[in-house]
Short mmCIF file of C-alpha atoms in Angstrom, two decimals:
data_model
loop_
_atom_site.label_atom_id
_atom_site.label_comp_id
_atom_site.label_asym_id
_atom_site.label_seq_id
_atom_site.Cartn_x
_atom_site.Cartn_y
_atom_site.Cartn_z
CA MET A 1 -126.18 14.01 81.61
CA THR A 2 -125.64 10.68 83.29
CA ARG A 3 -124.53 11.02 86.89
CA THR A 4 -121.16 9.69 87.98
CA TYR A 5 -120.91 7.41 91.00
CA SER A 6 -119.89 10.33 93.24
CA GLU A 7 -122.88 12.42 92.12
CA ARG A 8 -125.50 9.75 92.75
CA ILE A 9 -127.61 9.60 95.90
CA PHE A 10 -126.64 6.32 97.50
CA GLY A 11 -129.82 5.95 99.58
CA LEU A 12 -132.02 6.09 96.48
CA ASP A 13 -129.71 3.64 94.70
CA LEU A 14 -130.06 1.34 97.70
CA MET A 15 -133.84 1.62 97.51
CA ARG A 16 -133.80 0.76 93.80
CA ALA A 17 -131.37 -2.13 94.32
CA ILE A 18 -133.50 -3.59 97.14
CA ALA A 19 -136.53 -3.29 94.87
CA ILE A 20 -135.06 -5.24 91.96
CA ILE A 21 -133.41 -7.88 94.16
CA SER A 22 -136.75 -8.40 95.91
CA VAL A 23 -138.52 -8.89 92.58
CA VAL A 24 -135.90 -11.28 91.21
CA LEU A 25 -135.83 -13.29 94.45
CA GLY A 26 -139.61 -13.45 94.52
CA HIS A 27 -139.79 -14.75 90.97
CA ALA A 28 -137.14 -17.36 91.78
CA LEU A 29 -140.04 -19.25 93.38
CA TRP A 30 -140.79 -20.43 89.84
CA ILE A 31 -137.80 -22.71 90.31
CA TYR A 32 -139.47 -24.16 93.44
CA PRO A 33 -143.12 -24.61 92.39
CA ASP A 34 -143.84 -27.07 95.19
CA ALA A 35 -142.09 -25.12 97.94
CA ARG A 36 -143.87 -24.74 101.26
CA GLY A 37 -143.04 -23.07 104.56
CA GLY A 38 -142.59 -19.61 105.99
CA LEU A 39 -140.04 -18.52 103.39
CA VAL A 40 -142.56 -18.79 100.53
CA PRO A 41 -144.95 -16.06 101.80
CA LEU A 42 -141.92 -13.85 102.52
CA LEU A 43 -140.65 -14.21 98.95
CA LYS A 44 -144.12 -13.47 97.59
CA ILE A 45 -144.29 -10.32 99.71
CA MET A 46 -140.85 -9.33 98.43
CA ALA A 47 -141.93 -9.74 94.80
CA VAL A 48 -144.94 -7.47 95.32
CA SER A 49 -143.14 -4.97 97.56
CA GLY A 50 -140.22 -4.65 95.15
CA VAL A 51 -142.46 -3.24 92.43
CA GLU A 52 -144.18 -0.97 94.97
CA LEU A 53 -140.77 0.41 95.91
CA PHE A 54 -140.17 1.19 92.24
CA PHE A 55 -143.51 2.99 92.03
CA VAL A 56 -142.92 5.18 95.08
CA LEU A 57 -139.33 5.98 94.11
CA SER A 58 -140.35 6.78 90.54
CA GLY A 59 -143.08 9.08 91.83
CA PHE A 60 -140.63 10.84 94.12
CA LEU A 61 -138.13 11.46 91.34
CA ILE A 62 -140.60 12.63 88.70
CA GLY A 63 -142.45 14.65 91.35
CA ARG A 64 -139.39 16.73 92.14
CA ILE A 65 -138.79 17.35 88.43
CA LEU A 66 -142.43 18.26 87.72
CA PHE A 67 -142.63 20.56 90.74
CA LYS A 68 -139.61 22.57 89.63
CA ILE A 69 -140.92 22.78 86.06
CA PHE A 70 -144.45 23.74 87.04
CA THR A 71 -143.56 26.35 89.66
CA SER A 72 -140.91 28.10 87.59
CA GLU A 73 -141.70 31.61 86.35
CA THR A 74 -141.00 30.53 82.77
CA PHE A 75 -143.35 27.52 82.86
CA HIS A 76 -144.40 26.53 79.35
CA LEU A 77 -146.01 23.55 77.65
CA ASP A 78 -142.75 22.76 75.85
CA GLN A 79 -141.13 22.05 79.21
CA LEU A 80 -143.68 19.35 79.92
CA LYS A 81 -143.12 17.93 76.44
CA TYR A 82 -139.40 17.82 77.14
CA PHE A 83 -140.07 16.08 80.45
CA LEU A 84 -142.11 13.41 78.65
CA VAL A 85 -139.52 12.96 75.92
CA ARG A 86 -136.79 12.39 78.51
CA ARG A 87 -138.94 9.84 80.35
CA TRP A 88 -139.77 8.05 77.12
CA PHE A 89 -136.14 7.87 76.04
CA ARG A 90 -135.53 6.29 79.44
CA THR A 91 -138.31 3.67 79.31
CA LEU A 92 -139.57 2.99 75.78
CA PRO A 93 -136.50 1.71 73.88
CA ASN A 94 -135.80 -1.06 76.39
CA TYR A 95 -139.48 -1.95 76.65
CA TYR A 96 -140.05 -2.30 72.91
CA LEU A 97 -136.83 -4.23 72.37
CA VAL A 98 -137.67 -6.72 75.11
CA LEU A 99 -141.27 -6.93 73.87
CA LEU A 100 -139.99 -7.97 70.44
CA VAL A 101 -137.65 -10.52 72.03
CA ASN A 102 -140.60 -11.95 73.95
CA ILE A 103 -142.58 -12.26 70.72
CA LEU A 104 -139.71 -14.05 68.98
CA LEU A 105 -139.20 -16.32 71.97
CA VAL A 106 -142.84 -17.38 72.05
CA LEU A 107 -142.76 -18.12 68.31
CA TYR A 108 -139.51 -20.08 68.71
CA LEU A 109 -141.02 -22.17 71.48
CA GLY A 110 -144.02 -22.95 69.29
CA ARG A 111 -146.54 -21.25 71.55
CA SER A 112 -149.42 -18.97 70.67
CA LEU A 113 -149.14 -15.22 70.92
CA PRO A 114 -151.90 -13.49 72.90
CA GLU A 115 -154.87 -12.11 70.98
CA SER A 116 -154.28 -8.81 72.77
CA LEU A 117 -150.68 -8.54 71.50
CA PHE A 118 -151.42 -5.26 69.70
CA SER A 119 -152.33 -3.62 73.01
CA TYR A 120 -148.81 -4.21 74.37
CA PHE A 121 -147.44 -1.68 71.88
CA PHE A 122 -149.66 1.02 73.38
CA PHE A 123 -149.42 0.01 77.06
CA LEU A 124 -153.07 -1.01 77.11
CA GLN A 125 -152.59 -4.69 77.99
CA ASN A 126 -153.79 -4.14 81.56
CA PHE A 127 -155.53 -0.79 81.48
CA SER A 128 -158.88 -1.87 82.98
CA SER A 129 -158.52 -5.62 83.49
CA GLY A 130 -155.89 -8.25 84.03
CA MET A 131 -153.49 -9.48 81.37
CA GLY A 132 -152.31 -12.94 80.41
CA LEU A 133 -149.03 -14.71 81.04
CA PHE A 134 -147.25 -13.26 78.02
CA PHE A 135 -144.51 -10.81 79.12
CA THR A 136 -146.17 -10.90 82.50
CA GLU A 137 -143.78 -8.53 84.29
CA SER A 138 -144.69 -5.76 81.83
CA TRP A 139 -147.81 -4.98 83.91
CA SER A 140 -146.00 -2.25 85.84
CA LEU A 141 -144.85 -0.32 82.75
CA PRO A 142 -148.33 0.90 81.66
CA ILE A 143 -148.92 2.16 85.21
CA GLU A 144 -145.71 4.18 85.02
CA GLU A 145 -146.40 5.48 81.51
CA PHE A 146 -149.94 6.65 82.27
CA ALA A 147 -148.68 8.27 85.48
CA TYR A 148 -146.16 10.26 83.42
CA ILE A 149 -148.99 11.62 81.26
CA ILE A 150 -151.82 12.19 83.76
CA GLY A 151 -149.89 14.45 86.13
CA PRO A 152 -148.42 16.84 83.54
CA PHE A 153 -151.77 16.99 81.69
CA LEU A 154 -153.69 17.97 84.83
CA LEU A 155 -151.01 20.43 85.90
CA TYR A 156 -151.17 22.17 82.54
CA LEU A 157 -154.96 22.11 82.64
CA SER A 158 -154.92 23.71 86.09
CA VAL A 159 -153.08 26.74 84.70
CA ALA A 160 -156.04 27.44 82.44
CA LEU A 161 -158.45 27.59 85.38
CA PRO A 162 -159.19 31.16 86.53
CA LEU A 163 -158.31 30.49 90.15
CA LYS A 164 -156.21 32.72 92.39
CA ILE A 165 -154.18 29.84 93.78
CA ALA A 166 -150.41 29.63 93.96
CA LYS A 167 -148.71 27.09 91.72
CA THR A 168 -147.35 25.22 94.70
CA THR A 169 -150.90 24.78 96.00
CA ARG A 170 -152.17 23.75 92.57
CA PHE A 171 -149.45 21.11 92.41
CA LEU A 172 -150.58 19.77 95.79
CA TYR A 173 -154.25 19.77 94.79
CA VAL A 174 -153.55 17.93 91.52
CA THR A 175 -151.48 15.33 93.37
CA LEU A 176 -154.16 14.79 96.01
CA LEU A 177 -156.85 14.65 93.31
CA ILE A 178 -155.03 11.85 91.50
CA ILE A 179 -154.46 9.89 94.71
CA THR A 180 -158.10 10.32 95.72
CA PHE A 181 -159.43 9.31 92.30
CA PHE A 182 -157.50 6.05 92.23
CA MET A 183 -158.44 5.28 95.82
CA ILE A 184 -162.05 5.65 94.69
CA THR A 185 -161.48 3.25 91.80
CA LYS A 186 -160.30 0.65 94.31
CA LEU A 187 -163.43 1.25 96.38
CA VAL A 188 -165.58 0.78 93.27
CA TYR A 189 -163.69 -2.41 92.46
CA HIS A 190 -164.23 -3.66 96.01
CA PHE A 191 -167.98 -3.00 96.09
CA ASN A 192 -168.41 -4.57 92.66
CA THR A 193 -166.23 -7.58 93.41
CA GLY A 194 -166.46 -8.26 97.13
CA SER A 195 -164.66 -11.41 98.18
CA THR A 196 -161.50 -12.18 96.26
CA THR A 197 -158.73 -14.76 95.94
CA PRO A 198 -154.94 -14.31 95.84
CA ASP A 199 -154.81 -14.92 92.09
CA GLN A 200 -157.72 -12.58 91.40
CA TRP A 201 -156.23 -9.86 93.59
CA ASN A 202 -152.86 -10.27 91.91
CA THR A 203 -154.12 -10.09 88.33
CA GLN A 204 -157.33 -8.06 88.46
CA LEU A 205 -156.42 -5.38 91.01
CA LYS A 206 -152.72 -5.16 91.83
CA ALA A 207 -151.68 -5.29 88.18
CA VAL A 208 -154.33 -3.05 86.62
CA VAL A 209 -153.66 0.57 85.64
CA LEU A 210 -157.11 1.80 86.62
CA TYR A 211 -156.48 0.99 90.29
CA ARG A 212 -152.77 1.64 90.78
CA ILE A 213 -151.54 5.11 89.79
CA ASP A 214 -152.06 6.42 93.33
CA SER A 215 -148.99 4.44 94.42
CA ILE A 216 -146.80 6.55 92.16
CA TYR A 217 -148.44 9.79 93.25
CA ILE A 218 -147.85 8.97 96.90
CA GLY A 219 -144.21 9.28 95.85
CA VAL A 220 -145.04 12.58 94.10
CA LEU A 221 -146.64 13.79 97.33
CA ALA A 222 -143.42 12.93 99.16
CA ALA A 223 -141.52 15.00 96.60
CA TYR A 224 -143.84 17.94 97.29
CA VAL A 225 -143.19 17.69 101.03
CA SER A 226 -139.43 17.40 100.50
CA ILE A 227 -139.38 20.70 98.57
CA THR A 228 -141.98 22.75 100.45
CA ARG A 229 -141.19 21.49 103.98
CA PRO A 230 -137.40 20.99 103.88
CA LEU A 231 -136.89 21.35 107.65
CA LEU A 232 -139.57 18.77 108.41
CA TRP A 233 -138.03 16.50 105.77
CA LYS A 234 -134.49 16.80 107.13
CA LYS A 235 -135.03 16.90 110.88
CA ASN A 236 -137.47 14.01 111.09
CA LYS A 237 -135.84 11.60 108.66
CA GLY A 238 -135.04 9.02 111.36
CA VAL A 239 -138.47 9.15 112.97
CA LEU A 240 -140.20 8.91 109.60
CA ALA A 241 -138.04 5.96 108.50
CA LEU A 242 -138.81 4.13 111.73
CA SER A 243 -142.51 4.97 111.33
CA GLY A 244 -142.44 3.55 107.82
CA MET A 245 -140.92 0.27 108.97
CA VAL A 246 -143.35 0.01 111.88
CA LEU A 247 -146.31 0.77 109.61
CA PHE A 248 -145.34 -1.81 107.00
CA CYS A 249 -144.31 -4.56 109.42
CA GLY A 250 -147.30 -3.77 111.65
CA MET A 251 -149.65 -4.18 108.69
CA LEU A 252 -148.14 -7.57 107.86
CA PHE A 253 -148.28 -8.61 111.52
CA CYS A 254 -151.96 -7.67 111.81
CA ILE A 255 -152.78 -9.58 108.64
CA ALA A 256 -151.03 -12.69 109.96
CA PHE A 257 -152.13 -12.42 113.60
CA PHE A 258 -155.79 -11.65 112.92
CA GLN A 259 -155.85 -13.93 109.86
CA LEU A 260 -157.09 -11.23 107.52
CA GLY A 261 -157.47 -13.36 104.42
CA TYR A 262 -158.44 -12.37 100.89
CA GLU A 263 -161.78 -14.17 101.14
CA THR A 264 -162.71 -13.12 104.69
CA HIS A 265 -161.45 -9.51 104.70
CA PRO A 266 -161.44 -8.33 101.08
CA PHE A 267 -161.62 -4.62 102.05
CA VAL A 268 -158.16 -4.88 103.61
CA TRP A 269 -156.70 -6.27 100.41
CA ASN A 270 -158.78 -4.45 97.81
CA VAL A 271 -158.58 -0.97 99.32
CA LEU A 272 -156.03 -0.66 102.14
CA TYR A 273 -153.06 -2.98 101.61
CA LEU A 274 -151.40 -1.35 98.60
CA PRO A 275 -151.83 2.34 99.61
CA ILE A 276 -150.64 1.66 103.17
CA GLY A 277 -147.62 -0.17 101.79
CA SER A 278 -146.84 2.73 99.46
CA LEU A 279 -147.21 5.24 102.29
CA ALA A 280 -144.88 3.21 104.50
CA MET A 281 -142.28 3.16 101.73
CA ALA A 282 -142.67 6.92 101.21
CA PHE A 283 -141.79 7.42 104.89
CA MET A 284 -138.38 5.92 104.11
CA LEU A 285 -137.59 8.58 101.51
CA PRO A 286 -136.48 11.40 103.86
CA TYR A 287 -133.76 9.18 105.30
CA LEU A 288 -132.71 7.52 102.04
CA SER A 289 -132.77 10.70 99.94
CA GLN A 290 -130.32 12.33 102.38
CA TRP A 291 -127.94 9.35 102.42
CA LYS A 292 -125.71 10.91 99.79
CA GLN A 293 -122.70 8.62 99.69
CA SER A 294 -121.21 5.48 101.14
CA ARG A 295 -117.83 3.81 100.77
CA GLY A 296 -116.56 0.35 100.06
CA TRP A 297 -117.10 -2.35 97.47
CA TRP A 298 -120.65 -2.97 98.64
CA CYS A 299 -121.54 0.66 97.85
CA LYS A 300 -120.34 0.24 94.28
CA SER A 301 -122.20 -3.07 94.05
CA VAL A 302 -125.44 -1.45 95.19
CA THR A 303 -125.00 1.40 92.71
CA PHE A 304 -124.20 -1.04 89.91
CA ILE A 305 -127.36 -3.06 90.57
CA SER A 306 -129.36 0.15 90.75
CA ILE A 307 -128.04 1.32 87.37
CA ILE A 308 -128.95 -1.93 85.59
CA SER A 309 -132.19 -2.48 87.54
CA TYR A 310 -134.53 -1.57 84.69
CA SER A 311 -132.82 -4.01 82.34
CA MET A 312 -132.89 -6.65 85.08
CA TYR A 313 -136.61 -6.16 85.56
CA LEU A 314 -137.40 -6.61 81.88
CA LEU A 315 -135.11 -9.58 81.27
CA HIS A 316 -135.14 -11.74 84.39
CA TYR A 317 -138.46 -13.54 84.20
CA SER A 318 -140.18 -13.94 80.84
CA ILE A 319 -136.90 -14.23 78.94
CA ILE A 320 -134.07 -15.55 81.11
CA LEU A 321 -136.01 -17.79 83.47
CA GLN A 322 -138.30 -19.03 80.72
CA ILE A 323 -135.36 -19.97 78.47
CA MET A 324 -133.58 -21.69 81.35
CA ARG A 325 -136.64 -23.73 82.25
CA ASN A 326 -137.11 -24.68 78.61
CA LEU A 327 -133.50 -25.80 78.26
CA ILE A 328 -133.10 -27.44 81.68
CA SER A 329 -136.18 -28.89 83.31
CA ILE A 330 -136.39 -28.43 87.07
CA ASP A 331 -138.33 -31.67 87.44
CA GLY A 332 -136.27 -34.19 89.36
CA LEU A 333 -133.56 -31.73 90.39
CA GLY A 334 -132.33 -32.11 93.96
CA ARG A 335 -131.84 -29.36 96.53
CA GLU A 336 -128.21 -28.67 95.61
CA ALA A 337 -128.96 -28.66 91.89
CA LYS A 338 -131.81 -26.19 92.33
CA ALA A 339 -129.59 -23.96 94.46
CA LEU A 340 -127.03 -23.94 91.66
CA TYR A 341 -129.86 -23.25 89.21
CA VAL A 342 -130.77 -20.13 91.19
CA VAL A 343 -127.14 -18.95 91.28
CA VAL A 344 -126.81 -19.40 87.52
CA TYR A 345 -130.13 -17.61 87.01
CA PHE A 346 -128.91 -14.63 89.04
CA GLY A 347 -125.56 -14.59 87.29
CA ILE A 348 -127.02 -14.68 83.79
CA THR A 349 -129.54 -12.00 84.73
CA ILE A 350 -126.84 -9.63 85.94
CA VAL A 351 -124.53 -10.22 82.96
CA LEU A 352 -127.21 -9.84 80.29
CA SER A 353 -128.73 -6.85 82.07
CA TYR A 354 -125.37 -5.10 82.12
CA LEU A 355 -124.89 -5.78 78.41
CA LEU A 356 -128.36 -4.47 77.61
CA TYR A 357 -127.73 -1.36 79.69
CA ARG A 358 -124.21 -0.73 78.38
CA PHE A 359 -124.85 -1.21 74.68
CA TYR A 360 -128.50 -0.19 74.26
CA GLU A 361 -130.24 1.43 77.24
CA LYS A 362 -127.52 3.97 78.04
CA PRO A 363 -126.86 4.99 74.40
CA MET A 364 -130.60 5.55 73.96
CA MET A 365 -130.75 7.66 77.12
CA ASP A 366 -127.76 9.69 75.97
CA LEU A 367 -129.79 10.79 72.94
CA ARG A 368 -131.92 12.87 75.32
CA ASP A 369 -129.12 15.37 75.78
CA ARG A 370 -128.30 15.91 72.12
CA PRO A 371 -128.59 19.60 71.18
CA GLY A 372 -131.35 18.96 68.63
CA ILE A 373 -133.66 17.35 71.18
CA THR A 374 -132.89 19.90 73.88
CA GLN A 375 -133.28 22.94 71.66
CA TYR A 376 -136.51 21.75 70.03
CA PHE A 377 -138.36 21.23 73.32
CA ARG A 378 -136.88 24.22 75.11
CA ARG A 379 -137.39 26.81 72.45
#
């Protein structure tokens, strides 16, 4: 069932809202292609960090669900199937609809579709290497989808192993195994690639499934701690949140102060930057997950943005911003005109995202709770 406003966890809604606003603001740089100054790096960091927030939060939420399923006395394969079906009803309908819209838009604009178009239907467009500019923000969806499959598969496989280990410990071992494996893939990438550039890092590492699933499972690890160490989770929420902010800001400060560039210090970027960022964000979860409610119009605004965030992510860039730039060229626009352009871009994004959520995403999610679906996978 869909949660009402009063049943939602405000802190997690805030995290999700910050994530999508960061991504949309970061991509607004497309309106200012010649922009320079200190604000530009900040917006680029926001665009990257917004998706990382989504990864960690997604891992935390699915981790808590998987832990309860796996450690229950009645654990069965059908429960994992039901988990996957619910996740797919949440993610796939919107994805495939927006993918088709992107295809139609490219054809309408008279451009060529990518040769790898078929791979987009199976989330393989960026499995082991970078993808092109078509539906460019879709890079994060394959990472999420493969993360949904890998964890449950390994958890079920672990049950078949003749080991006298408690399920809670098996869950921890599987989570750590996944994190370790994808840290190793980044090490392999680093030793095979060496020096890198911002564009190469962005397309060939940050946006490739083979190197990124650990970010989601850092969130799963946080879910494990929240359930198995509840006192630690509750009593140290403030200290952990502060530690997370210090860790993330400290990393950015060190990069700037010591001039740790992509070309001169590739190990920092290829191996350390993304996992440390994910860990810092996970430290925020104890505080945010216990921030149950808040009052006022801004609380409802945050929750509203959180609810439509998935639709916003899929629509804002390749569709809305691309159509706007095709209809109204930014060349020759003054400062005030570009500022208005950004406001209109945000407004259209919010309105269309709400419509997509209200009339398509939510009805598709509601199908998950129909008796036929529930009974079939819980028999």
